[in-house]
Amino acid sequence: MTFNQLCSRIDTAYNDRRESKAIAVMLLEECFSMSMADALCGGVEQLGGEAAERLEQMTCRLESGEPVQYVLGWADFCGRRFRVGSGVLIPRPETEELCRWIISDWSHDTSPEGIEQPKKVLDIGTGSGCIAVTLAKDMAGADVYAWDISDHAARQALLNAIEHEARVLVERKDILNTKSDSRMWDVIVSNPPYICNKERAEMSRNVLEHEPHLALFVPDDDPLLFYKAIAGFAKGHLAPDGSLYLEINEAFANETAAMLRQEGFGDVIIRNDIYGKARMIRAERKTHEETTD
């Protein structure tokens, strides 16, 4: 198999020659220590034995539409590598933006004496743990809790937390069926399922056939299902001056903001991602004295 043949086989799943070439280069560099120059000079066809067999197996997985992150076993997020696999949502760049927003808002939270204040953070629906680990590492003194309904995701998040030496407590919790909890948090963040079933036709095969539907989809007739549950929980579990951060479906940005205001949150702000899409929202817990945004 030549380098061009490798790209052509990957292209059967992506139908984008530039993307297929980028994936081929990533595969060769990361798994076979082969530079682009080596590949173009015959390095691929010179592979033999176990290396050639391994490349063939990985290429077959890519041909089937399996995301390259699953094939490699990791995804980059906020300057770190996180282990990912089937059953765990692949971290996205827009979620990095959400993390940076939180870190920027809370990075200068100090006492009058200039002492960094410990913050309690809850990540609902943690998946790979990328949000929880990032906040634990980049928010000084933060105590981070990570919840997920999936046993597989909870195990994956725990492994990533251990690997990055992050102070994260992982718990198996279902936000739709959460019993009373007396704990309070300064920050609650979530990237919950928000894609309506009717949007499936617009999704790529790589996502639709391989990423966990539990982490992706909501009923067409209740697109804010998880947002309403999270808002209801946050009302009673955000500390005074605490903040709720959510990644959102741009199609329901205004509806999500309206729901949060109706639930009693103040200073509701929608933020666009780098592509100009409304993908994030922040809401503050109102004190008793506040009556308007």
mmCIF file of C-alpha atoms in Angstrom:
data_model
loop_
_atom_site.group_PDB
_atom_site.id
_atom_site.type_symbol
_atom_site.label_atom_id
_atom_site.label_comp_id
_atom_site.label_asym_id
_atom_site.label_seq_id
_atom_site.Cartn_x
_atom_site.Cartn_y
_atom_site.Cartn_z
ATOM 1 C CA MET A 1 0.000 0.000 0.000
ATOM 2 C CA THR A 2 1.359 3.411 -0.999
ATOM 3 C CA PHE A 3 0.670 6.687 0.761
ATOM 4 C CA ASN A 4 -1.748 7.731 -1.984
ATOM 5 C CA GLN A 5 -3.591 4.421 -1.699
ATOM 6 C CA LEU A 6 -3.859 4.917 2.060
ATOM 7 C CA CYS A 7 -5.393 8.363 1.507
ATOM 8 C CA SER A 8 -7.807 6.978 -1.081
ATOM 9 C CA ARG A 9 -9.028 4.243 1.254
ATOM 10 C CA ILE A 10 -9.633 6.727 4.070
ATOM 11 C CA ASP A 11 -11.402 9.005 1.597
ATOM 12 C CA THR A 12 -14.159 6.422 1.123
ATOM 13 C CA ALA A 13 -15.461 7.456 4.553
ATOM 14 C CA TYR A 14 -14.673 11.185 4.529
ATOM 15 C CA ASN A 15 -15.113 12.243 0.865
ATOM 16 C CA ASP A 16 -12.695 15.091 1.475
ATOM 17 C CA ARG A 17 -9.215 14.530 0.099
ATOM 18 C CA ARG A 18 -7.584 17.164 2.285
ATOM 19 C CA GLU A 19 -9.105 15.734 5.449
ATOM 20 C CA SER A 20 -8.220 12.181 4.400
ATOM 21 C CA LYS A 21 -4.621 13.214 3.763
ATOM 22 C CA ALA A 22 -4.425 14.967 7.143
ATOM 23 C CA ILE A 23 -5.757 11.856 8.887
ATOM 24 C CA ALA A 24 -3.283 9.638 7.036
ATOM 25 C CA VAL A 25 -0.388 11.878 8.040
ATOM 26 C CA MET A 26 -1.574 11.912 11.671
ATOM 27 C CA LEU A 27 -1.870 8.129 11.694
ATOM 28 C CA LEU A 28 1.630 7.616 10.302
ATOM 29 C CA GLU A 29 3.280 10.199 12.533
ATOM 30 C CA GLU A 30 1.616 9.140 15.780
ATOM 31 C CA CYS A 31 1.599 5.376 15.359
ATOM 32 C CA PHE A 32 4.574 4.663 13.114
ATOM 33 C CA SER A 33 6.900 7.641 13.708
ATOM 34 C CA MET A 34 6.827 8.355 9.984
ATOM 35 C CA SER A 35 7.155 11.897 8.689
ATOM 36 C CA MET A 36 5.313 13.230 5.660
ATOM 37 C CA ALA A 37 8.592 13.151 3.728
ATOM 38 C CA ASP A 38 9.135 9.512 4.708
ATOM 39 C CA ALA A 39 5.622 8.613 3.581
ATOM 40 C CA LEU A 40 6.032 10.299 0.197
ATOM 41 C CA CYS A 41 9.377 8.571 -0.302
ATOM 42 C CA GLY A 42 7.995 5.058 0.027
ATOM 43 C CA GLY A 43 7.882 4.647 3.779
ATOM 44 C CA VAL A 44 4.365 3.183 3.791
ATOM 45 C CA GLU A 45 5.100 0.374 1.342
ATOM 46 C CA GLN A 46 8.304 -0.422 3.205
ATOM 47 C CA LEU A 47 6.403 -1.290 6.368
ATOM 48 C CA GLY A 48 6.426 -4.990 7.025
ATOM 49 C CA GLY A 49 5.392 -7.622 9.526
ATOM 50 C CA GLU A 50 3.395 -6.457 12.549
ATOM 51 C CA ALA A 51 3.628 -2.792 11.512
ATOM 52 C CA ALA A 52 2.038 -3.472 8.137
ATOM 53 C CA GLU A 53 -0.669 -5.592 9.725
ATOM 54 C CA ARG A 54 -1.383 -2.897 12.299
ATOM 55 C CA LEU A 55 -1.669 -0.225 9.604
ATOM 56 C CA GLU A 56 -4.063 -2.418 7.648
ATOM 57 C CA GLN A 57 -6.285 -2.942 10.695
ATOM 58 C CA MET A 58 -6.365 0.763 11.462
ATOM 59 C CA THR A 59 -7.091 1.633 7.830
ATOM 60 C CA CYS A 60 -10.017 -0.802 7.771
ATOM 61 C CA ARG A 61 -11.453 0.897 10.856
ATOM 62 C CA LEU A 62 -11.135 4.303 9.214
ATOM 63 C CA GLU A 63 -12.724 2.971 6.005
ATOM 64 C CA SER A 64 -15.726 1.891 8.060
ATOM 65 C CA GLY A 65 -16.198 5.483 9.180
ATOM 66 C CA GLU A 66 -14.833 5.056 12.692
ATOM 67 C CA PRO A 67 -13.520 8.431 13.933
ATOM 68 C CA VAL A 68 -9.760 8.777 13.865
ATOM 69 C CA GLN A 69 -9.772 9.669 17.574
ATOM 70 C CA TYR A 70 -11.184 6.234 18.411
ATOM 71 C CA VAL A 71 -8.664 4.542 16.137
ATOM 72 C CA LEU A 72 -5.783 6.405 17.768
ATOM 73 C CA GLY A 73 -7.311 6.048 21.237
ATOM 74 C CA TRP A 74 -7.000 9.707 22.172
ATOM 75 C CA ALA A 75 -8.153 13.248 21.402
ATOM 76 C CA ASP A 76 -6.465 16.577 22.069
ATOM 77 C CA PHE A 77 -8.307 19.036 24.301
ATOM 78 C CA CYS A 78 -7.033 22.302 25.781
ATOM 79 C CA GLY A 79 -3.410 21.272 25.341
ATOM 80 C CA ARG A 80 -3.797 17.798 26.846
ATOM 81 C CA ARG A 81 -4.473 14.348 25.474
ATOM 82 C CA PHE A 82 -7.491 12.458 26.689
ATOM 83 C CA ARG A 83 -8.122 8.778 26.234
ATOM 84 C CA VAL A 84 -11.307 8.181 24.262
ATOM 85 C CA GLY A 85 -13.022 5.137 22.845
ATOM 86 C CA SER A 86 -16.371 3.848 21.696
ATOM 87 C CA GLY A 87 -19.038 4.853 24.186
ATOM 88 C CA VAL A 88 -17.470 8.217 25.046
ATOM 89 C CA LEU A 89 -18.174 11.440 23.167
ATOM 90 C CA ILE A 90 -15.148 12.869 21.359
ATOM 91 C CA PRO A 91 -14.155 16.292 22.788
ATOM 92 C CA ARG A 92 -14.862 19.218 20.438
ATOM 93 C CA PRO A 93 -13.121 22.597 19.941
ATOM 94 C CA GLU A 94 -16.243 24.545 20.967
ATOM 95 C CA THR A 95 -16.130 22.806 24.335
ATOM 96 C CA GLU A 96 -12.581 24.102 24.736
ATOM 97 C CA GLU A 97 -14.008 27.605 24.324
ATOM 98 C CA LEU A 98 -16.517 26.910 27.088
ATOM 99 C CA CYS A 99 -13.698 25.835 29.409
ATOM 100 C CA ARG A 100 -11.645 28.922 28.603
ATOM 101 C CA TRP A 101 -14.657 31.120 29.402
ATOM 102 C CA ILE A 102 -15.033 29.518 32.826
ATOM 103 C CA ILE A 103 -11.306 29.722 33.576
ATOM 104 C CA SER A 104 -11.218 33.384 32.546
ATOM 105 C CA ASP A 105 -14.201 34.232 34.750
ATOM 106 C CA TRP A 106 -12.840 32.482 37.830
ATOM 107 C CA SER A 107 -9.070 32.743 37.541
ATOM 108 C CA HIS A 108 -8.894 35.920 39.661
ATOM 109 C CA ASP A 109 -11.277 34.897 42.427
ATOM 110 C CA THR A 110 -9.293 35.870 45.504
ATOM 111 C CA SER A 111 -9.988 37.028 49.046
ATOM 112 C CA PRO A 112 -9.340 40.634 50.160
ATOM 113 C CA GLU A 113 -5.994 39.370 51.415
ATOM 114 C CA GLY A 114 -5.117 38.159 47.913
ATOM 115 C CA ILE A 115 -5.433 34.482 48.801
ATOM 116 C CA GLU A 116 -6.759 32.216 46.053
ATOM 117 C CA GLN A 117 -10.197 30.997 47.066
ATOM 118 C CA PRO A 118 -11.050 27.306 46.637
ATOM 119 C CA LYS A 119 -13.906 26.732 44.231
ATOM 120 C CA LYS A 120 -16.284 23.816 43.999
ATOM 121 C CA VAL A 121 -17.106 22.808 40.437
ATOM 122 C CA LEU A 122 -19.608 20.265 39.118
ATOM 123 C CA ASP A 123 -19.433 18.871 35.566
ATOM 124 C CA ILE A 124 -22.713 17.160 34.651
ATOM 125 C CA GLY A 125 -22.443 14.510 31.921
ATOM 126 C CA THR A 126 -18.661 14.425 32.011
ATOM 127 C CA GLY A 127 -18.044 11.811 29.277
ATOM 128 C CA SER A 128 -14.278 11.525 28.837
ATOM 129 C CA GLY A 129 -13.781 13.938 31.720
ATOM 130 C CA CYS A 130 -12.181 16.554 29.473
ATOM 131 C CA ILE A 131 -14.064 19.483 31.037
ATOM 132 C CA ALA A 132 -13.622 18.296 34.620
ATOM 133 C CA VAL A 133 -9.904 17.567 34.238
ATOM 134 C CA THR A 134 -9.230 20.826 32.408
ATOM 135 C CA LEU A 135 -10.941 22.889 35.097
ATOM 136 C CA ALA A 136 -9.243 20.938 37.885
ATOM 137 C CA LYS A 137 -5.837 21.595 36.341
ATOM 138 C CA ASP A 138 -6.356 25.201 35.227
ATOM 139 C CA MET A 139 -8.490 26.657 38.057
ATOM 140 C CA ALA A 140 -6.202 26.987 41.044
ATOM 141 C CA GLY A 141 -7.560 25.303 44.144
ATOM 142 C CA ALA A 142 -10.679 23.936 42.477
ATOM 143 C CA ASP A 143 -12.445 20.869 43.856
ATOM 144 C CA VAL A 144 -14.103 19.280 40.840
ATOM 145 C CA TYR A 145 -16.886 16.713 40.782
ATOM 146 C CA ALA A 146 -17.805 14.870 37.589
ATOM 147 C CA TRP A 147 -21.124 13.092 37.010
ATOM 148 C CA ASP A 148 -22.207 10.710 34.279
ATOM 149 C CA ILE A 149 -25.016 8.189 33.904
ATOM 150 C CA SER A 150 -22.780 5.802 31.943
ATOM 151 C CA ASP A 151 -20.532 3.393 33.845
ATOM 152 C CA HIS A 152 -18.211 3.278 30.835
ATOM 153 C CA ALA A 153 -17.918 7.066 30.663
ATOM 154 C CA ALA A 154 -17.374 7.338 34.410
ATOM 155 C CA ARG A 155 -14.515 4.825 34.215
ATOM 156 C CA GLN A 156 -12.990 6.682 31.269
ATOM 157 C CA ALA A 157 -13.219 10.007 33.081
ATOM 158 C CA LEU A 158 -11.582 8.504 36.162
ATOM 159 C CA LEU A 159 -8.712 7.093 34.089
ATOM 160 C CA ASN A 160 -8.138 10.483 32.449
ATOM 161 C CA ALA A 161 -8.220 12.222 35.818
ATOM 162 C CA ILE A 162 -5.659 9.789 37.224
ATOM 163 C CA GLU A 163 -3.441 10.093 34.154
ATOM 164 C CA HIS A 164 -3.408 13.890 34.387
ATOM 165 C CA GLU A 165 -3.127 13.887 38.190
ATOM 166 C CA ALA A 166 -6.265 16.011 38.407
ATOM 167 C CA ARG A 167 -8.271 16.411 41.595
ATOM 168 C CA VAL A 168 -11.602 15.121 40.258
ATOM 169 C CA LEU A 169 -14.197 13.048 42.088
ATOM 170 C CA VAL A 170 -16.145 10.969 39.560
ATOM 171 C CA GLU A 171 -19.664 9.824 40.462
ATOM 172 C CA ARG A 172 -22.291 7.871 38.579
ATOM 173 C CA LYS A 173 -25.347 10.144 38.548
ATOM 174 C CA ASP A 174 -28.383 10.682 36.313
ATOM 175 C CA ILE A 175 -29.380 14.348 36.269
ATOM 176 C CA LEU A 176 -32.904 13.358 35.176
ATOM 177 C CA ASN A 177 -33.290 11.273 38.333
ATOM 178 C CA THR A 178 -31.121 12.979 40.907
ATOM 179 C CA LYS A 179 -32.244 12.591 44.488
ATOM 180 C CA SER A 180 -31.755 15.283 47.082
ATOM 181 C CA ASP A 181 -28.172 16.404 47.483
ATOM 182 C CA SER A 182 -27.060 18.892 50.121
ATOM 183 C CA ARG A 183 -23.837 19.933 48.390
ATOM 184 C CA MET A 184 -23.361 23.378 46.872
ATOM 185 C CA TRP A 185 -21.131 24.412 43.965
ATOM 186 C CA ASP A 186 -19.673 27.703 42.786
ATOM 187 C CA VAL A 187 -19.705 26.540 39.173
ATOM 188 C CA ILE A 188 -21.963 24.040 37.460
ATOM 189 C CA VAL A 189 -21.097 23.223 33.856
ATOM 190 C CA SER A 190 -22.551 20.813 31.337
ATOM 191 C CA ASN A 191 -22.358 19.808 27.693
ATOM 192 C CA PRO A 192 -25.549 17.720 27.712
ATOM 193 C CA PRO A 193 -27.279 15.893 24.847
ATOM 194 C CA TYR A 194 -28.926 18.532 22.642
ATOM 195 C CA ILE A 195 -29.275 17.190 19.087
ATOM 196 C CA CYS A 196 -32.864 16.503 18.030
ATOM 197 C CA ASN A 197 -33.600 13.203 16.320
ATOM 198 C CA LYS A 198 -34.791 15.097 13.243
ATOM 199 C CA GLU A 199 -31.245 16.479 12.823
ATOM 200 C CA ARG A 200 -29.763 13.016 12.235
ATOM 201 C CA ALA A 201 -29.990 13.381 8.466
ATOM 202 C CA GLU A 202 -27.574 16.322 8.596
ATOM 203 C CA MET A 203 -24.941 14.472 10.616
ATOM 204 C CA SER A 204 -21.852 12.769 9.253
ATOM 205 C CA ARG A 205 -21.630 9.006 9.181
ATOM 206 C CA ASN A 206 -18.550 9.116 11.405
ATOM 207 C CA VAL A 207 -20.554 10.632 14.243
ATOM 208 C CA LEU A 208 -23.928 8.983 13.698
ATOM 209 C CA GLU A 209 -22.676 5.411 13.417
ATOM 210 C CA HIS A 210 -19.952 5.496 16.056
ATOM 211 C CA GLU A 211 -20.409 8.084 18.811
ATOM 212 C CA PRO A 212 -22.748 7.296 21.735
ATOM 213 C CA HIS A 213 -26.348 8.306 21.036
ATOM 214 C CA LEU A 214 -26.938 8.589 24.776
ATOM 215 C CA ALA A 215 -24.612 11.609 24.780
ATOM 216 C CA LEU A 216 -26.003 13.153 21.596
ATOM 217 C CA PHE A 217 -29.766 12.997 21.147
ATOM 218 C CA VAL A 218 -32.919 14.403 22.727
ATOM 219 C CA PRO A 219 -36.563 13.925 21.691
ATOM 220 C CA ASP A 220 -37.826 16.250 18.975
ATOM 221 C CA ASP A 221 -40.719 17.321 21.191
ATOM 222 C CA ASP A 222 -38.511 18.163 24.197
ATOM 223 C CA PRO A 223 -35.205 19.644 22.950
ATOM 224 C CA LEU A 224 -34.482 21.340 26.298
ATOM 225 C CA LEU A 225 -35.025 18.166 28.315
ATOM 226 C CA PHE A 226 -31.594 18.157 29.936
ATOM 227 C CA TYR A 227 -31.286 21.935 30.196
ATOM 228 C CA LYS A 228 -34.490 22.153 32.223
ATOM 229 C CA ALA A 229 -33.296 19.380 34.537
ATOM 230 C CA ILE A 230 -29.878 21.000 34.994
ATOM 231 C CA ALA A 231 -31.406 24.444 35.600
ATOM 232 C CA GLY A 232 -33.810 23.011 38.148
ATOM 233 C CA PHE A 233 -30.956 21.313 39.963
ATOM 234 C CA ALA A 234 -28.683 24.363 39.765
ATOM 235 C CA LYS A 235 -31.341 26.602 41.342
ATOM 236 C CA GLY A 236 -30.913 24.781 44.628
ATOM 237 C CA HIS A 237 -27.242 23.874 44.393
ATOM 238 C CA LEU A 238 -25.394 26.961 43.176
ATOM 239 C CA ALA A 239 -23.720 28.926 45.936
ATOM 240 C CA PRO A 240 -24.442 32.664 46.176
ATOM 241 C CA ASP A 241 -22.822 34.397 43.190
ATOM 242 C CA GLY A 242 -22.378 30.988 41.554
ATOM 243 C CA SER A 243 -22.518 30.507 37.790
ATOM 244 C CA LEU A 244 -24.064 27.986 35.432
ATOM 245 C CA TYR A 245 -22.308 27.352 32.100
ATOM 246 C CA LEU A 246 -23.820 25.305 29.277
ATOM 247 C CA GLU A 247 -22.885 24.261 25.785
ATOM 248 C CA ILE A 248 -26.023 24.652 23.678
ATOM 249 C CA ASN A 249 -27.693 23.884 20.383
ATOM 250 C CA GLU A 250 -27.543 27.110 18.390
ATOM 251 C CA ALA A 251 -31.050 26.409 17.046
ATOM 252 C CA PHE A 252 -32.445 26.767 20.584
ATOM 253 C CA ALA A 253 -30.164 29.456 21.998
ATOM 254 C CA ASN A 254 -32.919 32.001 22.639
ATOM 255 C CA GLU A 255 -35.294 29.367 24.020
ATOM 256 C CA THR A 256 -32.584 28.160 26.415
ATOM 257 C CA ALA A 257 -31.892 31.700 27.603
ATOM 258 C CA ALA A 258 -35.609 32.356 28.103
ATOM 259 C CA MET A 259 -35.997 29.145 30.103
ATOM 260 C CA LEU A 260 -33.102 30.115 32.383
ATOM 261 C CA ARG A 261 -34.597 33.539 33.040
ATOM 262 C CA GLN A 262 -37.955 31.943 33.759
ATOM 263 C CA GLU A 263 -36.234 29.654 36.262
ATOM 264 C CA GLY A 264 -34.959 32.715 38.094
ATOM 265 C CA PHE A 265 -31.394 33.057 36.801
ATOM 266 C CA GLY A 266 -29.928 36.479 36.132
ATOM 267 C CA ASP A 267 -27.268 37.943 33.816
ATOM 268 C CA VAL A 268 -27.975 35.331 31.143
ATOM 269 C CA ILE A 269 -25.397 35.709 28.383
ATOM 270 C CA ILE A 270 -25.221 33.827 25.075
ATOM 271 C CA ARG A 271 -21.757 33.615 23.541
ATOM 272 C CA ASN A 272 -20.801 32.696 19.973
ATOM 273 C CA ASP A 273 -17.994 30.290 19.146
ATOM 274 C CA ILE A 274 -15.131 31.142 16.769
ATOM 275 C CA TYR A 275 -17.397 30.332 13.827
ATOM 276 C CA GLY A 276 -20.025 32.835 14.915
ATOM 277 C CA LYS A 277 -22.509 30.226 16.133
ATOM 278 C CA ALA A 278 -24.394 30.645 19.408
ATOM 279 C CA ARG A 279 -22.952 27.667 21.264
ATOM 280 C CA MET A 280 -22.474 28.690 24.908
ATOM 281 C CA ILE A 281 -24.494 30.306 27.652
ATOM 282 C CA ARG A 282 -23.775 31.568 31.148
ATOM 283 C CA ALA A 283 -26.308 32.343 33.851
ATOM 284 C CA GLU A 284 -25.844 33.668 37.365
ATOM 285 C CA ARG A 285 -27.701 32.717 40.501
ATOM 286 C CA LYS A 286 -29.778 35.695 41.602
ATOM 287 C CA THR A 287 -29.657 36.824 45.219
ATOM 288 C CA HIS A 288 -32.935 37.609 46.952
ATOM 289 C CA GLU A 289 -32.367 41.315 46.372
ATOM 290 C CA GLU A 290 -32.116 40.934 42.591
ATOM 291 C CA THR A 291 -35.302 41.106 40.584
ATOM 292 C CA THR A 292 -34.029 41.771 37.052
ATOM 293 C CA ASP A 293 -31.207 40.594 34.801
#
